[in-house]
Amino acid sequence: MVETTITVIKADIGSLAGHVVVPDFLLEIARKSLKEAVEKGIINDFYVTHAGDDLELIMTHHKGELSEEVHRLAWDTFMRGTKEAREKKIYAAGQDILSDTFSGNVKGMGPGSAEMTIEERKSEPIAIFCADKTEPGAFNLPLFRIYADPFNTAGLVIDPNLHDGFIFVIQDIHEQTPAYLQMKCPEEMYDLLALIGSTGKYVIKKIYRHDGLVTAAVSTDKLHQIAGKYIGKDDPVAIVRAHSGLPAMGEVLEAFTLPHLVSGWMRGSHAGPLLPVPLRDSKCTRFDGPPRVIGLGFQVSNGMLLGPVDLFDDVAFDITRRRGMEAAEYLRRHGPFMPHRLHSEDMEYTTLPSVLKKVAARFSEEEIVPTGKAKDTSDSAE
Ligand code: F6R
Ligand code: MG
Ligand code: MG
């Protein structure tokens, strides 16, 4: 049986009018580059899209995960785009390109990637989710709901194929050297939740069915750890397989009906709701957001991609978006106050520490009383 690898590689290499949206000419450059790669036999098929200011390359091929050829293709495509973006003075041109030279694969070089190698089933429906203005842990909650919450996924209760549960691979993304852990659900559900509730540290990397069938993959690349400073959030992507012994596409999408709070939004420093949006609304505006996710449905067929279906382009998600905007409105009223603004630990790599450094020296052990003589102003209105 021939194996097909689905590779999604993304980078923010510049956007229009601030960090709003990928300009059309960058999408065109990427399409041209990937079309040439199909002609050369590097990849089988592709779809180019964007999530806000992130350029997304969705590719299928038979070269396996971490293929040097496929990763180089993505890297060269981003370099081509960056050159043009710089010439046109597009905002933050080349933002996620953190190295001058390619070394084997895009890991640790700025772009994010999620990959999955599958033996195609009789029919292979998949969804690709791409989020902007948030971080990889944003997918923890919906993925948990899809694969472990019977109130979300009816199949966990009524389909015997799903009854034996799923294996979650968790990555501690604070560790410089990758640290992974496996947990089985439902048996270890409480332990799993104890970890993945900390969305900034423990991130779902992959999910397998109990028998080892791979079913979900997430990009877990942390830009600030690579660069040592804030350069934008690590806007994540996820690949999810559906149906035939896995959660149905409708169960996968049901998990996005709570516009749950994620970290990111303005300056990567605020909690905000994750709005599921159609492609035409895949641009970040209000307070650089709110954080958004697009969902594209495909059939993988003999290594090719049929589709996409714009999965959130449906009135069924209007109520989620409205609730999300009500939450956004409420949160925004808090301005710079926590918990709308993130905890200072989560701001470590932003520009906040340099502001705090400036005032740090002014702290003293004694409570300071301002000097000067207070005036009696009780008659001043007369
Ligand atoms: C968030 C993001 C934006 C920028 C903000 C400031 O991931 O990219 O919210 O942080 O617009 O941008 P600069 O620092 O480029 O002025
Ligand atoms: Mg940007
Ligand atoms: Mg982005």
PDB file of N, CA, C and O in Angstrom, residues 234-267:
ATOM      1  N   ASP A 234       2.959  31.956  17.394  1.00  0.00           N
ATOM      2  CA  ASP A 234       3.317  30.804  16.578  1.00  0.00           C
ATOM      3  C   ASP A 234       2.040  30.254  15.970  1.00  0.00           C
ATOM      4  O   ASP A 234       1.629  29.145  16.280  1.00  0.00           O
ATOM      5  N   ASP A 235       1.401  31.089  15.181  1.00  0.00           N
ATOM      6  CA  ASP A 235       0.086  30.779  14.626  1.00  0.00           C
ATOM      7  C   ASP A 235       0.065  29.352  14.074  1.00  0.00           C
ATOM      8  O   ASP A 235       0.798  29.042  13.136  1.00  0.00           O
ATOM      9  N   PRO A 236      -0.768  28.481  14.673  1.00  0.00           N
ATOM     10  CA  PRO A 236      -0.630  27.046  14.410  1.00  0.00           C
ATOM     11  C   PRO A 236      -1.519  26.496  13.295  1.00  0.00           C
ATOM     12  O   PRO A 236      -2.497  27.129  12.883  1.00  0.00           O
ATOM     13  N   VAL A 237      -1.186  25.302  12.840  1.00  0.00           N
ATOM     14  CA  VAL A 237      -2.020  24.553  11.888  1.00  0.00           C
ATOM     15  C   VAL A 237      -2.246  23.149  12.440  1.00  0.00           C
ATOM     16  O   VAL A 237      -1.431  22.637  13.218  1.00  0.00           O
ATOM     17  N   ALA A 238      -3.369  22.543  12.026  1.00  0.00           N
ATOM     18  CA  ALA A 238      -3.659  21.169  12.450  1.00  0.00           C
ATOM     19  C   ALA A 238      -4.239  20.394  11.275  1.00  0.00           C
ATOM     20  O   ALA A 238      -4.965  20.952  10.440  1.00  0.00           O
ATOM     21  N   ILE A 239      -3.873  19.107  11.212  1.00  0.00           N
ATOM     22  CA  ILE A 239      -4.428  18.204  10.197  1.00  0.00           C
ATOM     23  C   ILE A 239      -5.263  17.171  10.956  1.00  0.00           C
ATOM     24  O   ILE A 239      -4.793  16.591  11.940  1.00  0.00           O
ATOM     25  N   VAL A 240      -6.496  16.958  10.510  1.00  0.00           N
ATOM     26  CA  VAL A 240      -7.396  16.029  11.209  1.00  0.00           C
ATOM     27  C   VAL A 240      -8.051  15.091  10.185  1.00  0.00           C
ATOM     28  O   VAL A 240      -8.580  15.561   9.178  1.00  0.00           O
ATOM     29  N   ARG A 241      -8.006  13.785  10.443  1.00  0.00           N
ATOM     30  CA  ARG A 241      -8.729  12.825   9.583  1.00  0.00           C
ATOM     31  C   ARG A 241     -10.107  12.566  10.191  1.00  0.00           C
ATOM     32  O   ARG A 241     -10.263  12.602  11.416  1.00  0.00           O
ATOM     33  N   ALA A 242     -11.085  12.266   9.333  1.00  0.00           N
ATOM     34  CA  ALA A 242     -12.445  12.061   9.852  1.00  0.00           C
ATOM     35  C   ALA A 242     -13.069  10.788   9.280  1.00  0.00           C
ATOM     36  O   ALA A 242     -12.614  10.248   8.272  1.00  0.00           O
ATOM     37  N   HIS A 243     -14.113  10.335   9.954  1.00  0.00           N
ATOM     38  CA  HIS A 243     -14.999   9.241   9.498  1.00  0.00           C
ATOM     39  C   HIS A 243     -14.378   7.835   9.514  1.00  0.00           C
ATOM     40  O   HIS A 243     -13.191   7.674   9.766  1.00  0.00           O
ATOM     41  N   SER A 244     -15.253   6.858   9.209  1.00  0.00           N
ATOM     42  CA  SER A 244     -14.873   5.441   9.108  1.00  0.00           C
ATOM     43  C   SER A 244     -14.010   4.990  10.283  1.00  0.00           C
ATOM     44  O   SER A 244     -12.818   4.691  10.120  1.00  0.00           O
ATOM     45  N   GLY A 245     -14.590   4.994  11.459  1.00  0.00           N
ATOM     46  CA  GLY A 245     -13.839   4.565  12.641  1.00  0.00           C
ATOM     47  C   GLY A 245     -13.130   5.707  13.323  1.00  0.00           C
ATOM     48  O   GLY A 245     -12.347   5.503  14.259  1.00  0.00           O
ATOM     49  N   LEU A 246     -13.368   6.917  12.883  1.00  0.00           N
ATOM     50  CA  LEU A 246     -12.837   8.128  13.514  1.00  0.00           C
ATOM     51  C   LEU A 246     -14.028   9.070  13.704  1.00  0.00           C
ATOM     52  O   LEU A 246     -15.083   8.852  13.102  1.00  0.00           O
ATOM     53  N   PRO A 247     -13.881  10.123  14.495  1.00  0.00           N
ATOM     54  CA  PRO A 247     -14.989  11.079  14.611  1.00  0.00           C
ATOM     55  C   PRO A 247     -15.420  11.595  13.229  1.00  0.00           C
ATOM     56  O   PRO A 247     -14.586  11.763  12.326  1.00  0.00           O
ATOM     57  N   ALA A 248     -16.727  11.805  13.069  1.00  0.00           N
ATOM     58  CA  ALA A 248     -17.262  12.305  11.795  1.00  0.00           C
ATOM     59  C   ALA A 248     -16.855  13.765  11.604  1.00  0.00           C
ATOM     60  O   ALA A 248     -16.522  14.457  12.574  1.00  0.00           O
ATOM     61  N   MET A 249     -16.896  14.248  10.361  1.00  0.00           N
ATOM     62  CA  MET A 249     -16.521  15.649  10.104  1.00  0.00           C
ATOM     63  C   MET A 249     -17.374  16.599  10.946  1.00  0.00           C
ATOM     64  O   MET A 249     -16.877  17.588  11.483  1.00  0.00           O
ATOM     65  N   GLY A 250     -18.658  16.275  11.084  1.00  0.00           N
ATOM     66  CA  GLY A 250     -19.537  17.119  11.894  1.00  0.00           C
ATOM     67  C   GLY A 250     -19.136  17.128  13.363  1.00  0.00           C
ATOM     68  O   GLY A 250     -19.320  18.130  14.060  1.00  0.00           O
ATOM     69  N   GLU A 251     -18.597  16.016  13.843  1.00  0.00           N
ATOM     70  CA  GLU A 251     -18.122  15.963  15.236  1.00  0.00           C
ATOM     71  C   GLU A 251     -16.819  16.752  15.383  1.00  0.00           C
ATOM     72  O   GLU A 251     -16.576  17.416  16.403  1.00  0.00           O
ATOM     73  N   VAL A 252     -15.997  16.707  14.349  1.00  0.00           N
ATOM     74  CA  VAL A 252     -14.761  17.496  14.348  1.00  0.00           C
ATOM     75  C   VAL A 252     -15.124  18.989  14.421  1.00  0.00           C
ATOM     76  O   VAL A 252     -14.591  19.744  15.236  1.00  0.00           O
ATOM     77  N   LEU A 253     -16.078  19.396  13.597  1.00  0.00           N
ATOM     78  CA  LEU A 253     -16.432  20.826  13.526  1.00  0.00           C
ATOM     79  C   LEU A 253     -17.191  21.288  14.767  1.00  0.00           C
ATOM     80  O   LEU A 253     -17.070  22.445  15.186  1.00  0.00           O
ATOM     81  N   GLU A 254     -17.958  20.372  15.363  1.00  0.00           N
ATOM     82  CA  GLU A 254     -18.712  20.702  16.582  1.00  0.00           C
ATOM     83  C   GLU A 254     -17.785  21.247  17.679  1.00  0.00           C
ATOM     84  O   GLU A 254     -18.174  22.098  18.480  1.00  0.00           O
ATOM     85  N   ALA A 255     -16.542  20.753  17.679  1.00  0.00           N
ATOM     86  CA  ALA A 255     -15.584  21.156  18.724  1.00  0.00           C
ATOM     87  C   ALA A 255     -15.190  22.628  18.623  1.00  0.00           C
ATOM     88  O   ALA A 255     -14.580  23.170  19.538  1.00  0.00           O
ATOM     89  N   PHE A 256     -15.522  23.271  17.496  1.00  0.00           N
ATOM     90  CA  PHE A 256     -15.155  24.686  17.330  1.00  0.00           C
ATOM     91  C   PHE A 256     -16.332  25.621  17.608  1.00  0.00           C
ATOM     92  O   PHE A 256     -16.269  26.804  17.308  1.00  0.00           O
ATOM     93  N   THR A 257     -17.419  25.085  18.192  1.00  0.00           N
ATOM     94  CA  THR A 257     -18.602  25.923  18.404  1.00  0.00           C
ATOM     95  C   THR A 257     -18.534  26.754  19.681  1.00  0.00           C
ATOM     96  O   THR A 257     -19.367  27.622  19.891  1.00  0.00           O
ATOM     97  N   LEU A 258     -17.553  26.442  20.537  1.00  0.00           N
ATOM     98  CA  LEU A 258     -17.313  27.340  21.673  1.00  0.00           C
ATOM     99  C   LEU A 258     -16.190  28.278  21.223  1.00  0.00           C
ATOM    100  O   LEU A 258     -15.094  27.810  20.942  1.00  0.00           O
ATOM    101  N   PRO A 259     -16.422  29.566  21.143  1.00  0.00           N
ATOM    102  CA  PRO A 259     -15.305  30.441  20.768  1.00  0.00           C
ATOM    103  C   PRO A 259     -14.385  30.588  21.990  1.00  0.00           C
ATOM    104  O   PRO A 259     -14.409  31.611  22.675  1.00  0.00           O
ATOM    105  N   HIS A 260     -13.630  29.519  22.282  1.00  0.00           N
ATOM    106  CA  HIS A 260     -12.882  29.472  23.544  1.00  0.00           C
ATOM    107  C   HIS A 260     -11.758  30.514  23.575  1.00  0.00           C
ATOM    108  O   HIS A 260     -11.272  30.957  22.529  1.00  0.00           O
ATOM    109  N   LEU A 261     -11.340  30.849  24.799  1.00  0.00           N
ATOM    110  CA  LEU A 261     -10.315  31.877  24.949  1.00  0.00           C
ATOM    111  C   LEU A 261      -8.942  31.292  24.674  1.00  0.00           C
ATOM    112  O   LEU A 261      -8.597  30.227  25.185  1.00  0.00           O
ATOM    113  N   VAL A 262      -8.185  32.010  23.873  1.00  0.00           N
ATOM    114  CA  VAL A 262      -6.820  31.581  23.548  1.00  0.00           C
ATOM    115  C   VAL A 262      -5.876  32.761  23.779  1.00  0.00           C
ATOM    116  O   VAL A 262      -6.314  33.911  23.838  1.00  0.00           O
ATOM    117  N   SER A 263      -4.581  32.459  23.881  1.00  0.00           N
ATOM    118  CA  SER A 263      -3.577  33.517  24.047  1.00  0.00           C
ATOM    119  C   SER A 263      -3.122  33.996  22.683  1.00  0.00           C
ATOM    120  O   SER A 263      -2.939  33.194  21.777  1.00  0.00           O
ATOM    121  N   GLY A 264      -2.898  35.283  22.577  1.00  0.00           N
ATOM    122  CA  GLY A 264      -2.404  35.826  21.315  1.00  0.00           C
ATOM    123  C   GLY A 264      -2.894  37.245  21.118  1.00  0.00           C
ATOM    124  O   GLY A 264      -2.535  38.141  21.860  1.00  0.00           O
ATOM    125  N   TRP A 265      -3.732  37.386  20.108  1.00  0.00           N
ATOM    126  CA  TRP A 265      -4.390  38.662  19.766  1.00  0.00           C
ATOM    127  C   TRP A 265      -3.340  39.777  19.683  1.00  0.00           C
ATOM    128  O   TRP A 265      -2.238  39.553  19.213  1.00  0.00           O
ATOM    129  N   MET A 266      -3.694  40.992  20.135  1.00  0.00           N
ATOM    130  CA  MET A 266      -2.782  42.132  19.968  1.00  0.00           C
ATOM    131  C   MET A 266      -1.425  41.875  20.635  1.00  0.00           C
ATOM    132  O   MET A 266      -1.350  41.526  21.806  1.00  0.00           O
ATOM    133  N   ARG A 267      -0.347  42.012  19.874  1.00  0.00           N
ATOM    134  CA  ARG A 267       1.032  41.891  20.343  1.00  0.00           C
ATOM    135  C   ARG A 267       1.302  40.561  21.038  1.00  0.00           C
ATOM    136  O   ARG A 267       2.182  40.458  21.899  1.00  0.00           O
TER     137      ARG A 267
END
